PDB file of C-alpha atoms in Angstrom:
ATOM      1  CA  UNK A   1       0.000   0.000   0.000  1.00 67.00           C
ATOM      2  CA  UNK A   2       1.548   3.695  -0.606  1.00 72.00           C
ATOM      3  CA  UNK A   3       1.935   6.011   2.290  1.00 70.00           C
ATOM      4  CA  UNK A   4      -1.221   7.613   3.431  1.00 73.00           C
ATOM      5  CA  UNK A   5      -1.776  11.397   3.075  1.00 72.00           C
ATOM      6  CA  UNK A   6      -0.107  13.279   5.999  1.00 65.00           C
ATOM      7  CA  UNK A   7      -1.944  15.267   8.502  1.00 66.00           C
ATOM      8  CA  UNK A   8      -1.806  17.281  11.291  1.00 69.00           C
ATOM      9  CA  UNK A   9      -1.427  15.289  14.604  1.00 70.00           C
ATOM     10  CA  UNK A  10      -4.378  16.822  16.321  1.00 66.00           C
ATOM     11  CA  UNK A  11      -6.199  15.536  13.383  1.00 69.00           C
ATOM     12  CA  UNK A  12      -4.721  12.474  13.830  1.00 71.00           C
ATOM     13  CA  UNK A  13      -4.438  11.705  17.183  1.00 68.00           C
ATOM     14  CA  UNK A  14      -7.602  13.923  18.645  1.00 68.00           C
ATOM     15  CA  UNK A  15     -10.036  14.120  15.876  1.00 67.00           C
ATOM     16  CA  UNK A  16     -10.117  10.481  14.097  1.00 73.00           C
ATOM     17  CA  UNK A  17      -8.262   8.711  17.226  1.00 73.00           C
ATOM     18  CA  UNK A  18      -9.354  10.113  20.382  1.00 73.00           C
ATOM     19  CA  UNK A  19      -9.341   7.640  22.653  1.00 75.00           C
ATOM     20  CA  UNK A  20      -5.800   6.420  23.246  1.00 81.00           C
ATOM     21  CA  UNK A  21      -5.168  10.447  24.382  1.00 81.00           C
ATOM     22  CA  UNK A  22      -8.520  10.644  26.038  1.00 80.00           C
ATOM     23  CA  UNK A  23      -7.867   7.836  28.011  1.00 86.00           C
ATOM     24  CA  UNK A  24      -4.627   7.750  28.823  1.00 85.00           C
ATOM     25  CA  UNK A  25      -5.176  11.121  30.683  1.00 81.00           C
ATOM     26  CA  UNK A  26      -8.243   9.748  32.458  1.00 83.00           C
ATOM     27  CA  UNK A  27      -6.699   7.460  33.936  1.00 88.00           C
ATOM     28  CA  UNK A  28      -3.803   9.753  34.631  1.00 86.00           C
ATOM     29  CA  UNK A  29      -6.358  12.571  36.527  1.00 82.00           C
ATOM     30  CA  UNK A  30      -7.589   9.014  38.247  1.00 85.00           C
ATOM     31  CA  UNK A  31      -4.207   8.257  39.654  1.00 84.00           C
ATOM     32  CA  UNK A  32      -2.776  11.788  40.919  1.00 80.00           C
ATOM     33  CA  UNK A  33      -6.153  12.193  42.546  1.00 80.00           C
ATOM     34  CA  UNK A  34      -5.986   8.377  44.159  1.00 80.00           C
ATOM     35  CA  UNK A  35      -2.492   8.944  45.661  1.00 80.00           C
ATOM     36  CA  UNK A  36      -3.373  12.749  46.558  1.00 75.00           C
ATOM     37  CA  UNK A  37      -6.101  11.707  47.938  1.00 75.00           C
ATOM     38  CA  UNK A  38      -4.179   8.514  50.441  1.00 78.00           C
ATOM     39  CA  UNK A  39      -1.396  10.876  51.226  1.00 69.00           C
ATOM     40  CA  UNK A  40      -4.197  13.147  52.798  1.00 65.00           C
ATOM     41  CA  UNK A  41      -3.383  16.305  50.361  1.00 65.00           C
ATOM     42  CA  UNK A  42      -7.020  17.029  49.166  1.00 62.00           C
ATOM     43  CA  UNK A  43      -5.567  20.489  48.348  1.00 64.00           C
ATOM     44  CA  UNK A  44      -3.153  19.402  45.356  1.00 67.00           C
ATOM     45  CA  UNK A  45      -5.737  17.751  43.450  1.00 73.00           C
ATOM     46  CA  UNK A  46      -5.677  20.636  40.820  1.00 78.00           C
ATOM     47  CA  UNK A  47      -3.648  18.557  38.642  1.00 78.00           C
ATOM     48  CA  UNK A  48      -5.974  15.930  38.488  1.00 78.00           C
ATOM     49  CA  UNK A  49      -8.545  17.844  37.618  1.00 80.00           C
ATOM     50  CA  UNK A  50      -6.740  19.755  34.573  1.00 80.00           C
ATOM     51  CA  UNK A  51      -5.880  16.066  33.372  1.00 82.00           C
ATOM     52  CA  UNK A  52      -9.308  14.883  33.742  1.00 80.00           C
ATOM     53  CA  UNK A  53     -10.854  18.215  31.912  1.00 81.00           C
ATOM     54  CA  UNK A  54      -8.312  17.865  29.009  1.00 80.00           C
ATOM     55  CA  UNK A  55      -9.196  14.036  28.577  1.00 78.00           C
ATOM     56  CA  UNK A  56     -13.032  14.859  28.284  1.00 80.00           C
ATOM     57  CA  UNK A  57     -12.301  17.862  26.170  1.00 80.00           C
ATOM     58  CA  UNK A  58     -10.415  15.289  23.798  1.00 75.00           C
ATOM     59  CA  UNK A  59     -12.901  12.772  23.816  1.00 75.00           C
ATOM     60  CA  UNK A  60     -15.338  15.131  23.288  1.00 78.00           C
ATOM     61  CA  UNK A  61     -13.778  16.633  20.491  1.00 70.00           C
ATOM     62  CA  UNK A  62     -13.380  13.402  18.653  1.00 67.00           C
ATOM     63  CA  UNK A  63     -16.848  12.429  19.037  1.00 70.00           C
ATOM     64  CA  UNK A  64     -18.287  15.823  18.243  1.00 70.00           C
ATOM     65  CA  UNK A  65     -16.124  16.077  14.785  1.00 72.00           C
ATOM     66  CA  UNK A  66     -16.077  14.516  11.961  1.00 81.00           C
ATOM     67  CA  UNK A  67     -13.301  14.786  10.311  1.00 89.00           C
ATOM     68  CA  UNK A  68     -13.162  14.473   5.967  1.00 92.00           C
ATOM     69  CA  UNK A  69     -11.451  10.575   6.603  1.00 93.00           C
ATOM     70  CA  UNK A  70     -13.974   9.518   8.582  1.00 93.00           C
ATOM     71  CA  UNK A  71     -16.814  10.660   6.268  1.00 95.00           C
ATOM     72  CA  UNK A  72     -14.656   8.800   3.270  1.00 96.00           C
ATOM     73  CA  UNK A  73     -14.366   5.794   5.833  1.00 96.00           C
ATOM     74  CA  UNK A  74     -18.136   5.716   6.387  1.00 96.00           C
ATOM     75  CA  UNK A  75     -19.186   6.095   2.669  1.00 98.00           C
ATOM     76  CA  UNK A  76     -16.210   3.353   1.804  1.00 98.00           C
ATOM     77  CA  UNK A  77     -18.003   1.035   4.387  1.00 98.00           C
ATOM     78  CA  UNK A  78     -21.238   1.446   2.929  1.00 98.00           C
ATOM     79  CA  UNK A  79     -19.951   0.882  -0.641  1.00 98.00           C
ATOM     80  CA  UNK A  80     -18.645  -2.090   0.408  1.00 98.00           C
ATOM     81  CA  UNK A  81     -21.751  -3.830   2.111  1.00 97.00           C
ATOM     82  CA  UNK A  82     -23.976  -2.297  -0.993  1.00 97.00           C
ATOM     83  CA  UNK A  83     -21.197  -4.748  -3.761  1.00 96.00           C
ATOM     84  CA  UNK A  84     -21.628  -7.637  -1.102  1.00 96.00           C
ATOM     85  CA  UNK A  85     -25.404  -7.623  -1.805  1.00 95.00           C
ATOM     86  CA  UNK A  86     -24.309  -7.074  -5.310  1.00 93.00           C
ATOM     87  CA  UNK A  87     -26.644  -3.941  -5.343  1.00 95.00           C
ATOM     88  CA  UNK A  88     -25.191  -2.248  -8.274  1.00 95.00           C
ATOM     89  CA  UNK A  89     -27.842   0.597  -8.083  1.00 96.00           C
ATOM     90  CA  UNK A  90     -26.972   1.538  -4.530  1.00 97.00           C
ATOM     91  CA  UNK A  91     -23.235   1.158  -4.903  1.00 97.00           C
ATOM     92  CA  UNK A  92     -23.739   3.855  -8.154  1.00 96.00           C
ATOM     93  CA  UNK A  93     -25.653   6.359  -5.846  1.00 97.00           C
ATOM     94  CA  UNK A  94     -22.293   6.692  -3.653  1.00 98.00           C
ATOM     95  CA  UNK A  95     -19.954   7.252  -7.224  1.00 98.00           C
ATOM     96  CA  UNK A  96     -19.103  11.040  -8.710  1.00 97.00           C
ATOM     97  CA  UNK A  97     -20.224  11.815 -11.925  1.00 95.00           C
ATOM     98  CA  UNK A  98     -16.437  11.890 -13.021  1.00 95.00           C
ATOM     99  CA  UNK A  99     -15.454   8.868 -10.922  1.00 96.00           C
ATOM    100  CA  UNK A 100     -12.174   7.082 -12.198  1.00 96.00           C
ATOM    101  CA  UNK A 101     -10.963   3.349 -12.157  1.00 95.00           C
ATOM    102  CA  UNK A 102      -7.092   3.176 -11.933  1.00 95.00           C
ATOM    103  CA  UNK A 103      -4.630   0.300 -11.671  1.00 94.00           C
ATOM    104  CA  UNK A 104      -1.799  -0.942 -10.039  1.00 92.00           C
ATOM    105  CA  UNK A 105      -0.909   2.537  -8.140  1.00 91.00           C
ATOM    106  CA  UNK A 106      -3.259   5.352  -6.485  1.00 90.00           C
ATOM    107  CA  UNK A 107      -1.590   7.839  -9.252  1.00 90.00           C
ATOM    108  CA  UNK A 108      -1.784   5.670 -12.001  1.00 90.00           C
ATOM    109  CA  UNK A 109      -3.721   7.528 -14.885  1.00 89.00           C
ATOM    110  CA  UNK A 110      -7.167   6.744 -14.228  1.00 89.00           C
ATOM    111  CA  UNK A 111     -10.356   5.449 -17.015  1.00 93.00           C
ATOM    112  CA  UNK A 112     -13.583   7.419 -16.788  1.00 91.00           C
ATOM    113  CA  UNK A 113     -16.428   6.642 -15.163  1.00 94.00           C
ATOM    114  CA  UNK A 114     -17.365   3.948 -17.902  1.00 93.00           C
ATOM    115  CA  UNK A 115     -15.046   1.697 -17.015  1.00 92.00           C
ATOM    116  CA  UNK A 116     -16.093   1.958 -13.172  1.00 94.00           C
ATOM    117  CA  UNK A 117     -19.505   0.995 -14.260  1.00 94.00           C
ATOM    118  CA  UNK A 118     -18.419  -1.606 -16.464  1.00 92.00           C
ATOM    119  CA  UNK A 119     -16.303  -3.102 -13.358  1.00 92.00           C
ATOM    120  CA  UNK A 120     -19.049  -2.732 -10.974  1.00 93.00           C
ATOM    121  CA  UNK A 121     -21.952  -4.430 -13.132  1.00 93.00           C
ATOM    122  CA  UNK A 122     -19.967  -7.962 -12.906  1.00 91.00           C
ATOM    123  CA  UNK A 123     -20.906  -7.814  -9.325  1.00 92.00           C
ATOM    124  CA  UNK A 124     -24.102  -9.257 -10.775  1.00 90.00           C
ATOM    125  CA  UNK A 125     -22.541 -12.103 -12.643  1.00 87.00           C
ATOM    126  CA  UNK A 126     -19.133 -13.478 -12.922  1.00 83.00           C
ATOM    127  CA  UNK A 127     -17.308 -11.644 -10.011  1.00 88.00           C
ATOM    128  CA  UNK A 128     -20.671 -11.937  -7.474  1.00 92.00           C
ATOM    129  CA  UNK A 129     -19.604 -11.889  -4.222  1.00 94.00           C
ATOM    130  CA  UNK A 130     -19.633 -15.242  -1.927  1.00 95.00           C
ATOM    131  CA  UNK A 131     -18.315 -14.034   0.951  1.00 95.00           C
ATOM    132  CA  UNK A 132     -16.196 -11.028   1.354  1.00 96.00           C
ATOM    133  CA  UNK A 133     -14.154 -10.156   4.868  1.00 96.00           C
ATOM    134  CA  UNK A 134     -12.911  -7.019   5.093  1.00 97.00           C
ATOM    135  CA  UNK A 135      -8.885  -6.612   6.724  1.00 97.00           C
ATOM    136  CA  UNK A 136      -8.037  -3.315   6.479  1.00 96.00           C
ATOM    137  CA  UNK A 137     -10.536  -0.222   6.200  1.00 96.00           C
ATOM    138  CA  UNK A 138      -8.790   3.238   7.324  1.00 94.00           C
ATOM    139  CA  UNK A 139      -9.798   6.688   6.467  1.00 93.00           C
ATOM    140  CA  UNK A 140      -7.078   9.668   6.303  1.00 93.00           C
ATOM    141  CA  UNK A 141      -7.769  13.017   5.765  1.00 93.00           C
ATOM    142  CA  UNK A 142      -6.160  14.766   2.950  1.00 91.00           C
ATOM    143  CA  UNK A 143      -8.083  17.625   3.487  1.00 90.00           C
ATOM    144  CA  UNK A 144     -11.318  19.390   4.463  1.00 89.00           C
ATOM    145  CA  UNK A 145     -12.946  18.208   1.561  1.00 94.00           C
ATOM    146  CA  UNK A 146     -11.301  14.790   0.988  1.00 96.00           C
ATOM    147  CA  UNK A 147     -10.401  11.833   2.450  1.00 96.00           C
ATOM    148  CA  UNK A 148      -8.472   8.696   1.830  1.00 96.00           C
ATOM    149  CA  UNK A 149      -9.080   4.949   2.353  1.00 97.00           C
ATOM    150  CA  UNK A 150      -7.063   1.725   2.805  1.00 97.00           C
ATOM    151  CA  UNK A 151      -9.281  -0.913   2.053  1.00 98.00           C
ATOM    152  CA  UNK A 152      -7.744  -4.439   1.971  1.00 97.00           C
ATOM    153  CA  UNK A 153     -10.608  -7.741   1.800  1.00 97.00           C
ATOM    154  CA  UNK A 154     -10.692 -11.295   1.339  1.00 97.00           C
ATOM    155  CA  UNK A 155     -12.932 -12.047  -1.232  1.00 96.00           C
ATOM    156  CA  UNK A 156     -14.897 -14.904  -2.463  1.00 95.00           C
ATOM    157  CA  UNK A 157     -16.317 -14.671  -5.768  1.00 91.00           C
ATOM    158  CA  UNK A 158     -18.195 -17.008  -8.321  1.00 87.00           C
ATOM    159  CA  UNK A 159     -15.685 -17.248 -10.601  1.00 84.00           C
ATOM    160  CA  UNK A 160     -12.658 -17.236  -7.773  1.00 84.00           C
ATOM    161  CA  UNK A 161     -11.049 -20.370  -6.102  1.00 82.00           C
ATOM    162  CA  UNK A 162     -11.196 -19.597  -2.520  1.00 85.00           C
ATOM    163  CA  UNK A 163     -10.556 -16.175  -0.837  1.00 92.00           C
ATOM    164  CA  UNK A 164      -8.562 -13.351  -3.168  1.00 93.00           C
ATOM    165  CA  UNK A 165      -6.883 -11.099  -1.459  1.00 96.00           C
ATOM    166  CA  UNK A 166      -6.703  -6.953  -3.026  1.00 95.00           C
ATOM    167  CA  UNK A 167      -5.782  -4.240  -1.884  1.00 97.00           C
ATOM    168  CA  UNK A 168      -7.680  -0.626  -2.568  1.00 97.00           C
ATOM    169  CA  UNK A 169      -7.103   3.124  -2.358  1.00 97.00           C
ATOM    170  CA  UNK A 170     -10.645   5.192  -2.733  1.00 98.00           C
ATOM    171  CA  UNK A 171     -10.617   8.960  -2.671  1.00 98.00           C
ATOM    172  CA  UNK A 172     -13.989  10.372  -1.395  1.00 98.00           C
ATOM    173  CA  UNK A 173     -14.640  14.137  -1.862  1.00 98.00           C
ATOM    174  CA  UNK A 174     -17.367  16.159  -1.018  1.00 97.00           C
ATOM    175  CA  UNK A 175     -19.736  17.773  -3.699  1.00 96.00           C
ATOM    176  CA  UNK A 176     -21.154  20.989  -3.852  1.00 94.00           C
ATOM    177  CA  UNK A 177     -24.785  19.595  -2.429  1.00 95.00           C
ATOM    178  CA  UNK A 178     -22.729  18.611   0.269  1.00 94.00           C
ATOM    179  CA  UNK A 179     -22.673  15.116  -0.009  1.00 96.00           C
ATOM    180  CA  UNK A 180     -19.628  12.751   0.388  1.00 98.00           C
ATOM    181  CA  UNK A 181     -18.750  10.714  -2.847  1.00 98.00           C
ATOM    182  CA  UNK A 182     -16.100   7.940  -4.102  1.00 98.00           C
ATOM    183  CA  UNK A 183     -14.320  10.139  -7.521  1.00 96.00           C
ATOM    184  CA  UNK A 184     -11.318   7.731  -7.705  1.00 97.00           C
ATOM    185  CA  UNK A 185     -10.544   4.146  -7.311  1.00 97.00           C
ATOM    186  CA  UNK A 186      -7.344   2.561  -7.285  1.00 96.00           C
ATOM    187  CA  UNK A 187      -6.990  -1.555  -7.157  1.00 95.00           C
ATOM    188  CA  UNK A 188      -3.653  -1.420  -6.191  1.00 96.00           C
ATOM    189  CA  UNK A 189      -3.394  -5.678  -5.811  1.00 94.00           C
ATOM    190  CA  UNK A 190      -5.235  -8.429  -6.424  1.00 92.00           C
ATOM    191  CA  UNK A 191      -3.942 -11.923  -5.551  1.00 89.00           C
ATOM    192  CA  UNK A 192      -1.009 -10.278  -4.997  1.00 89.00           C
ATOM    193  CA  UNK A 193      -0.297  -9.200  -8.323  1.00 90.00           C
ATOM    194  CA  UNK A 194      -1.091  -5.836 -10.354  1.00 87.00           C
ATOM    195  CA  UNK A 195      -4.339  -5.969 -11.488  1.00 85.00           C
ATOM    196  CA  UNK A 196      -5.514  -6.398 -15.592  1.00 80.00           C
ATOM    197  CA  UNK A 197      -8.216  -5.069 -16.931  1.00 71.00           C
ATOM    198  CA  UNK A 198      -9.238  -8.179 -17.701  1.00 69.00           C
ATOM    199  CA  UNK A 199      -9.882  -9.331 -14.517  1.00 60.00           C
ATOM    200  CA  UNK A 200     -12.787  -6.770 -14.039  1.00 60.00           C
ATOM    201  CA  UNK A 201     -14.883  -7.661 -17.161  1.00 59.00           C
TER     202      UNK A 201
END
């Protein structure tokens, strides 16, 4: 998989990950104020307090945000379940206009939207899905109107022998309606090899 889009660590850390920080300073207020509180100096407890205030404020602030990889994570989710049912019509409600199908590498030139509709509509034949387990399914941020996703599965298919693994990079952007939707697909591997044409028709 290629390196994810950097971003800030408060967007990392706080925003899409907050509760590693959130708790770790929970349980840091819960400590100071334990041994404050058994050495009989009720007085010093201020730092507890601060500790406990900052781990709400991050939870808080995780769980009242959403950041644009989360949003890309949620609609990636949801394509995924919709081309497990093999609902074709559903999983084209969550494309761009100007989606793109690319190959191989997330900057690899891209085909139009033709091609993603031409990949898609074997979900209702030859490349139905059996069973399907997803592996790996993390969002990034690129920024505030995009976000990234990881997406690695196991796949069964009609026409496979046993589980495939492949490996994806979607790009989700937001519209000017203000909706959230998939404008680039990259199959980076399938079966751990670079991925033909071929195998999509």
């Amino acid at each position: 998989m290629p390196d994810p889009p950097s971003s800030s660590l408060f967007t990392r850390f706080v925003l899409e990950n907050p509760w590693p920080a959130g708790i770790l300073l929970l349980a840091i207020a819960a400590i100071v104020a334990w041994r404050e509180l058994n050495g009989g100096t009720v007085r010093r407890l201020a730092p507890a307090g601060i500790a406990a205030l900052l781990g709400l404020l991050v939870l808080g602030a995780g769980w009242a945000v959403e950041t644009s990889g989360e949003h890309a994570r949620r609609v990636v989710a949801r394509f995924v379940r919709d081309a497990e049912a093999g609902d074709v019509d559903a999983m084209d409600l969550l494309l761009a206009p100007d989606a793109a199908l690319a190959l191989g590498r997330a900057d690899a030139p891209g085909m139009d939207r033709s091609a993603v509709d031409a990949a898609i509509a074997t979900l209702e034949g030859a490349n139905r899905i059996e069973s399907n387990t997803i592996t790996r399914l993390r969002g990034y941020t690129a920024d505030a109107g995009t976000g990234v996703v990881h997406l690695s599965c196991l796949t069964t298919t009609a026409s496979s022998y046993g589980n495939v693994p492949s490996h994806w990079v979607i790009r989700v952007r937001r519209q000017t309606d203000g909706s959230w939707l998939i404008d680039r697909l990259a199959c980076i591997e399938i079966a751990g090899r670079k991925p033909e044409w071929g195998w999509m028709r």
